[in-house]
mmCIF file of C-alpha atoms in Angstrom:
data_model
loop_
_atom_site.group_PDB
_atom_site.id
_atom_site.type_symbol
_atom_site.label_atom_id
_atom_site.label_comp_id
_atom_site.label_asym_id
_atom_site.label_seq_id
_atom_site.Cartn_x
_atom_site.Cartn_y
_atom_site.Cartn_z
ATOM 1 C CA UNK A 293 -73.433 43.926 72.291
ATOM 2 C CA UNK A 294 -76.480 42.265 69.990
ATOM 3 C CA UNK A 295 -74.444 38.638 67.928
ATOM 4 C CA UNK A 296 -74.935 39.348 64.890
ATOM 5 C CA UNK A 297 -77.481 36.114 62.989
ATOM 6 C CA UNK A 298 -75.036 33.243 61.793
ATOM 7 C CA UNK A 299 -75.921 33.143 58.366
ATOM 8 C CA UNK A 300 -73.573 35.498 57.692
ATOM 9 C CA UNK A 301 -71.574 32.922 58.096
ATOM 10 C CA UNK A 302 -71.118 30.753 55.033
ATOM 11 C CA UNK A 303 -70.774 27.003 55.946
ATOM 12 C CA UNK A 304 -67.110 25.454 55.977
ATOM 13 C CA UNK A 305 -67.125 22.371 56.578
ATOM 14 C CA UNK A 306 -65.269 20.946 53.640
ATOM 15 C CA UNK A 307 -61.732 19.139 54.473
ATOM 16 C CA UNK A 308 -58.846 20.765 54.093
ATOM 17 C CA UNK A 309 -56.821 19.810 51.495
ATOM 18 C CA UNK A 310 -53.198 18.948 52.121
ATOM 19 C CA UNK A 311 -50.451 21.766 51.777
ATOM 20 C CA UNK A 312 -48.459 21.687 48.073
ATOM 21 C CA UNK A 313 -45.297 23.832 47.749
ATOM 22 C CA UNK A 314 -45.201 26.778 45.328
ATOM 23 C CA UNK A 315 -42.995 29.820 45.392
ATOM 24 C CA UNK A 316 -45.071 32.255 46.784
ATOM 25 C CA UNK A 317 -44.870 30.115 50.287
ATOM 26 C CA UNK A 318 -42.676 30.139 52.700
ATOM 27 C CA UNK A 319 -38.412 30.621 51.518
ATOM 28 C CA UNK A 320 -36.494 28.593 52.198
ATOM 29 C CA UNK A 321 -34.469 27.727 55.727
ATOM 30 C CA UNK A 322 -32.206 26.062 57.437
ATOM 31 C CA UNK A 323 -31.931 22.232 58.207
ATOM 32 C CA UNK A 324 -31.740 23.118 61.478
ATOM 33 C CA UNK A 325 -31.901 27.512 62.655
ATOM 34 C CA UNK A 326 -28.793 27.585 65.022
ATOM 35 C CA UNK A 327 -30.594 29.197 67.760
ATOM 36 C CA UNK A 328 -33.288 26.314 67.090
ATOM 37 C CA UNK A 329 -31.000 23.621 68.119
ATOM 38 C CA UNK A 330 -29.238 25.232 71.147
ATOM 39 C CA UNK A 331 -33.148 25.637 72.541
ATOM 40 C CA UNK A 332 -33.412 21.765 71.795
ATOM 41 C CA UNK A 333 -30.821 20.924 73.856
ATOM 42 C CA UNK A 334 -32.194 23.055 76.597
ATOM 43 C CA UNK A 335 -35.502 21.144 77.243
ATOM 44 C CA UNK A 336 -36.682 18.285 78.230
ATOM 45 C CA UNK A 337 -39.480 17.262 75.285
ATOM 46 C CA UNK A 338 -40.942 14.393 74.803
ATOM 47 C CA UNK A 339 -39.766 11.532 72.805
ATOM 48 C CA UNK A 340 -41.613 12.188 69.932
ATOM 49 C CA UNK A 341 -40.404 8.101 67.919
ATOM 50 C CA UNK A 342 -42.355 6.736 68.654
ATOM 51 C CA UNK A 343 -45.496 9.024 66.186
ATOM 52 C CA UNK A 344 -45.958 7.453 62.948
ATOM 53 C CA UNK A 345 -44.455 9.300 60.223
ATOM 54 C CA UNK A 346 -47.052 11.549 59.043
ATOM 55 C CA UNK A 347 -47.587 10.805 55.056
ATOM 56 C CA UNK A 348 -49.029 13.385 52.293
ATOM 57 C CA UNK A 349 -47.456 16.628 53.524
ATOM 58 C CA UNK A 350 -45.134 18.498 51.876
ATOM 59 C CA UNK A 351 -42.254 20.903 52.772
ATOM 60 C CA UNK A 352 -43.085 22.695 56.539
ATOM 61 C CA UNK A 353 -40.236 24.534 56.144
ATOM 62 C CA UNK A 354 -39.207 24.963 52.045
ATOM 63 C CA UNK A 355 -42.103 27.651 50.991
ATOM 64 C CA UNK A 356 -45.447 25.245 51.129
ATOM 65 C CA UNK A 357 -48.720 26.715 51.350
ATOM 66 C CA UNK A 358 -50.745 26.140 54.876
ATOM 67 C CA UNK A 359 -53.394 23.638 53.725
ATOM 68 C CA UNK A 360 -54.271 25.711 50.522
ATOM 69 C CA UNK A 361 -56.022 28.592 52.967
ATOM 70 C CA UNK A 362 -59.792 29.021 52.235
ATOM 71 C CA UNK A 363 -60.137 32.739 51.465
ATOM 72 C CA UNK A 364 -62.612 35.161 53.025
ATOM 73 C CA UNK A 365 -65.558 34.865 51.303
ATOM 74 C CA UNK A 366 -65.812 31.330 51.464
ATOM 75 C CA UNK A 367 -65.613 31.449 55.386
ATOM 76 C CA UNK A 368 -68.346 34.786 55.687
ATOM 77 C CA UNK A 369 -69.782 36.362 53.190
ATOM 78 C CA UNK A 370 -67.933 39.550 52.119
ATOM 79 C CA UNK A 371 -70.688 42.076 50.537
ATOM 80 C CA UNK A 372 -72.726 41.559 54.107
ATOM 81 C CA UNK A 373 -70.309 42.265 56.965
ATOM 82 C CA UNK A 374 -69.022 45.194 54.962
ATOM 83 C CA UNK A 375 -72.675 47.100 56.736
ATOM 84 C CA UNK A 376 -71.259 45.166 59.254
ATOM 85 C CA UNK A 377 -69.641 47.866 62.650
ATOM 86 C CA UNK A 378 -66.443 46.189 63.804
ATOM 87 C CA UNK A 379 -68.229 44.728 67.157
ATOM 88 C CA UNK A 380 -70.720 42.801 65.187
ATOM 89 C CA UNK A 381 -68.264 40.943 62.426
ATOM 90 C CA UNK A 382 -65.733 40.112 65.337
ATOM 91 C CA UNK A 383 -68.803 38.688 67.741
ATOM 92 C CA UNK A 384 -69.399 37.185 64.598
ATOM 93 C CA UNK A 385 -66.515 35.758 63.685
ATOM 94 C CA UNK A 386 -65.672 34.613 67.289
ATOM 95 C CA UNK A 387 -68.998 33.324 66.984
ATOM 96 C CA UNK A 388 -68.855 30.742 64.439
ATOM 97 C CA UNK A 389 -65.474 29.085 65.521
ATOM 98 C CA UNK A 390 -66.332 28.638 68.803
ATOM 99 C CA UNK A 391 -65.503 24.543 69.102
ATOM 100 C CA UNK A 392 -64.862 23.915 64.924
ATOM 101 C CA UNK A 393 -61.523 22.625 65.543
ATOM 102 C CA UNK A 394 -60.560 26.262 64.840
ATOM 103 C CA UNK A 395 -59.454 29.350 66.214
ATOM 104 C CA UNK A 396 -61.354 33.069 65.293
ATOM 105 C CA UNK A 397 -59.274 35.060 66.820
ATOM 106 C CA UNK A 398 -58.672 39.366 65.038
ATOM 107 C CA UNK A 399 -56.365 42.030 65.516
ATOM 108 C CA UNK A 400 -56.316 46.231 64.928
ATOM 109 C CA UNK A 401 -54.959 47.202 61.773
ATOM 110 C CA UNK A 402 -52.007 49.188 63.610
ATOM 111 C CA UNK A 403 -51.400 46.332 65.633
ATOM 112 C CA UNK A 404 -51.287 43.809 62.715
ATOM 113 C CA UNK A 405 -48.885 46.350 60.604
ATOM 114 C CA UNK A 406 -45.960 46.334 63.178
ATOM 115 C CA UNK A 407 -45.949 42.104 63.326
ATOM 116 C CA UNK A 408 -45.993 42.502 59.285
ATOM 117 C CA UNK A 409 -43.046 44.692 60.358
ATOM 118 C CA UNK A 410 -41.175 42.845 61.938
ATOM 119 C CA UNK A 411 -41.731 39.392 61.183
ATOM 120 C CA UNK A 412 -40.284 40.467 58.197
ATOM 121 C CA UNK A 413 -36.384 40.190 59.608
ATOM 122 C CA UNK A 414 -37.600 37.648 62.499
ATOM 123 C CA UNK A 415 -39.162 34.795 61.060
ATOM 124 C CA UNK A 416 -38.731 32.475 63.182
ATOM 125 C CA UNK A 417 -38.238 31.804 66.896
ATOM 126 C CA UNK A 418 -39.727 28.770 69.807
ATOM 127 C CA UNK A 419 -42.105 29.327 72.176
ATOM 128 C CA UNK A 420 -42.533 26.697 75.324
ATOM 129 C CA UNK A 421 -45.387 25.759 75.398
ATOM 130 C CA UNK A 422 -47.130 24.706 78.398
ATOM 131 C CA UNK A 423 -48.796 20.772 79.848
ATOM 132 C CA UNK A 424 -49.337 19.694 83.207
ATOM 133 C CA UNK A 425 -46.236 18.958 84.592
ATOM 134 C CA UNK A 426 -44.099 20.060 81.649
ATOM 135 C CA UNK A 427 -43.421 22.283 77.967
ATOM 136 C CA UNK A 428 -43.344 21.515 74.389
ATOM 137 C CA UNK A 429 -41.149 23.376 72.855
ATOM 138 C CA UNK A 430 -42.879 24.610 69.546
ATOM 139 C CA UNK A 431 -41.016 25.707 66.544
ATOM 140 C CA UNK A 432 -42.332 29.203 64.663
ATOM 141 C CA UNK A 433 -41.862 29.705 61.072
ATOM 142 C CA UNK A 434 -43.421 33.761 59.512
ATOM 143 C CA UNK A 435 -44.599 35.047 55.972
ATOM 144 C CA UNK A 436 -47.101 37.345 56.857
ATOM 145 C CA UNK A 437 -50.410 36.751 56.410
ATOM 146 C CA UNK A 438 -49.368 32.954 57.731
ATOM 147 C CA UNK A 439 -47.531 32.226 60.363
ATOM 148 C CA UNK A 440 -46.682 28.360 60.862
ATOM 149 C CA UNK A 441 -45.814 26.238 64.132
ATOM 150 C CA UNK A 442 -44.694 22.757 64.214
ATOM 151 C CA UNK A 443 -42.914 20.555 67.438
ATOM 152 C CA UNK A 444 -39.225 21.533 67.666
ATOM 153 C CA UNK A 445 -38.032 18.105 68.011
ATOM 154 C CA UNK A 446 -40.492 16.912 64.523
ATOM 155 C CA UNK A 447 -37.937 19.732 63.554
ATOM 156 C CA UNK A 448 -35.276 19.236 65.229
ATOM 157 C CA UNK A 449 -34.865 15.174 63.511
ATOM 158 C CA UNK A 450 -36.432 16.073 60.042
ATOM 159 C CA UNK A 451 -35.646 19.768 59.021
ATOM 160 C CA UNK A 452 -37.438 20.906 56.264
ATOM 161 C CA UNK A 453 -39.500 18.066 55.812
ATOM 162 C CA UNK A 454 -41.435 18.362 59.610
ATOM 163 C CA UNK A 455 -45.253 18.854 59.059
ATOM 164 C CA UNK A 456 -46.790 21.290 60.635
ATOM 165 C CA UNK A 457 -49.094 21.201 63.968
ATOM 166 C CA UNK A 458 -50.858 24.637 63.464
ATOM 167 C CA UNK A 459 -51.424 26.832 60.466
ATOM 168 C CA UNK A 460 -52.718 31.015 61.309
ATOM 169 C CA UNK A 461 -53.662 32.631 58.318
ATOM 170 C CA UNK A 462 -54.368 36.714 58.528
ATOM 171 C CA UNK A 463 -57.400 38.378 57.002
ATOM 172 C CA UNK A 464 -56.356 42.021 55.427
ATOM 173 C CA UNK A 465 -59.881 42.460 53.941
ATOM 174 C CA UNK A 466 -61.298 44.731 56.546
ATOM 175 C CA UNK A 467 -58.340 46.459 57.544
ATOM 176 C CA UNK A 468 -58.416 49.352 56.519
ATOM 177 C CA UNK A 469 -62.458 50.030 56.265
ATOM 178 C CA UNK A 470 -63.574 48.461 60.181
ATOM 179 C CA UNK A 471 -59.584 48.717 61.536
ATOM 180 C CA UNK A 472 -60.007 44.669 61.486
ATOM 181 C CA UNK A 473 -57.634 42.313 60.384
ATOM 182 C CA UNK A 474 -60.064 38.604 60.838
ATOM 183 C CA UNK A 475 -57.222 35.671 62.161
ATOM 184 C CA UNK A 476 -57.865 31.626 61.797
ATOM 185 C CA UNK A 477 -56.288 29.180 63.387
ATOM 186 C CA UNK A 478 -56.110 25.063 61.829
ATOM 187 C CA UNK A 479 -55.260 22.219 64.013
ATOM 188 C CA UNK A 480 -53.369 20.078 61.161
ATOM 189 C CA UNK A 481 -53.213 17.250 63.844
ATOM 190 C CA UNK A 482 -55.182 17.300 67.249
ATOM 191 C CA UNK A 483 -53.846 15.202 67.922
ATOM 192 C CA UNK A 484 -50.436 17.063 69.338
ATOM 193 C CA UNK A 485 -52.204 20.400 69.415
ATOM 194 C CA UNK A 486 -55.918 20.847 71.604
ATOM 195 C CA UNK A 487 -58.367 23.681 70.811
ATOM 196 C CA UNK A 488 -57.003 25.368 73.915
ATOM 197 C CA UNK A 489 -53.095 24.393 73.597
ATOM 198 C CA UNK A 490 -53.457 26.404 70.347
ATOM 199 C CA UNK A 491 -55.250 29.481 71.813
ATOM 200 C CA UNK A 492 -52.190 29.974 73.578
ATOM 201 C CA UNK A 493 -50.040 29.203 71.331
ATOM 202 C CA UNK A 494 -51.547 32.189 68.840
ATOM 203 C CA UNK A 495 -51.260 34.735 71.506
ATOM 204 C CA UNK A 496 -48.288 34.108 72.673
ATOM 205 C CA UNK A 497 -46.947 34.208 69.574
ATOM 206 C CA UNK A 498 -47.618 37.764 69.225
ATOM 207 C CA UNK A 499 -47.231 38.903 72.310
ATOM 208 C CA UNK A 500 -43.570 38.545 71.203
ATOM 209 C CA UNK A 501 -43.592 40.326 68.546
ATOM 210 C CA UNK A 502 -46.260 43.010 69.866
ATOM 211 C CA UNK A 503 -44.203 44.032 73.641
ATOM 212 C CA UNK A 504 -41.134 45.538 72.873
ATOM 213 C CA UNK A 505 -39.537 43.320 76.071
ATOM 214 C CA UNK A 506 -40.723 40.166 74.569
ATOM 215 C CA UNK A 507 -39.064 41.264 70.706
ATOM 216 C CA UNK A 508 -35.933 41.047 71.911
ATOM 217 C CA UNK A 509 -35.843 37.788 71.941
ATOM 218 C CA UNK A 510 -36.925 37.616 69.111
ATOM 219 C CA UNK A 511 -34.528 39.746 68.242
ATOM 220 C CA UNK A 512 -31.884 37.949 68.971
ATOM 221 C CA UNK A 513 -32.842 34.270 68.250
ATOM 222 C CA UNK A 514 -32.961 35.655 64.744
ATOM 223 C CA UNK A 515 -29.730 38.244 64.187
ATOM 224 C CA UNK A 516 -27.585 37.305 67.609
ATOM 225 C CA UNK A 517 -27.889 33.610 67.558
ATOM 226 C CA UNK A 518 -24.966 33.309 69.975
ATOM 227 C CA UNK A 519 -26.162 34.889 72.850
ATOM 228 C CA UNK A 520 -29.580 33.584 72.447
ATOM 229 C CA UNK A 521 -30.648 32.405 75.753
ATOM 230 C CA UNK A 522 -33.486 29.458 75.403
ATOM 231 C CA UNK A 523 -34.105 30.188 79.762
ATOM 232 C CA UNK A 524 -34.619 33.827 79.383
ATOM 233 C CA UNK A 525 -38.389 32.385 77.099
ATOM 234 C CA UNK A 526 -39.166 30.221 79.888
ATOM 235 C CA UNK A 527 -38.683 33.646 82.450
ATOM 236 C CA UNK A 528 -41.022 35.621 80.785
ATOM 237 C CA UNK A 529 -43.383 33.138 80.379
ATOM 238 C CA UNK A 530 -43.031 32.637 83.971
ATOM 239 C CA UNK A 531 -41.702 28.997 83.676
ATOM 240 C CA UNK A 532 -39.824 26.649 85.583
ATOM 241 C CA UNK A 533 -36.280 26.456 84.120
ATOM 242 C CA UNK A 534 -36.461 23.274 85.316
#
């Protein structure tokens, strides 16, 4: 397939801006989700107390706009992109984000609508991320078109003051015309999450909302907390329960 010249894509060298609390941000949540507490108590997470407190970031779970997400027109030439095939648009999007400290992905519109529907009633989940000889558990919050991730131990210790490690934005500008939703992930703290781990985390998060069997665990986490078992998540990901 012919690769699209990257002149389609605009420069994205502007510095990340600090997230701000707005009424249109994510909804307030308890200091610690009950099932998240259970997951935390059953997983051997790294001690996060040695990490210095990050300043200049607003509340994670009580209404912040993730990193003032860049509008799509500040990343690509939207008018020129309208004349491209979905394949060429996706190729250019993926090429642009390769090795830039951001994650680029895409999905079909039907899957995005399913993700939107399911996350509307199940906004939270916990995902173990394998790191060498063990795993770190991430807590995620979803309000489409955004996904926000932070370390579960950080969330457990700091509640609504926990800072996001990683934010994801889904762009729906071409959902109807090209059956394509573009996805951009931004790693906030590179000391806590590599690009490769961020990519894996995004793929895993999508799989739990889009796969019927895995989504049952998400529903249990949000709606039947007393029946949720973190080991079930480890098992479906083929991770040792330790």
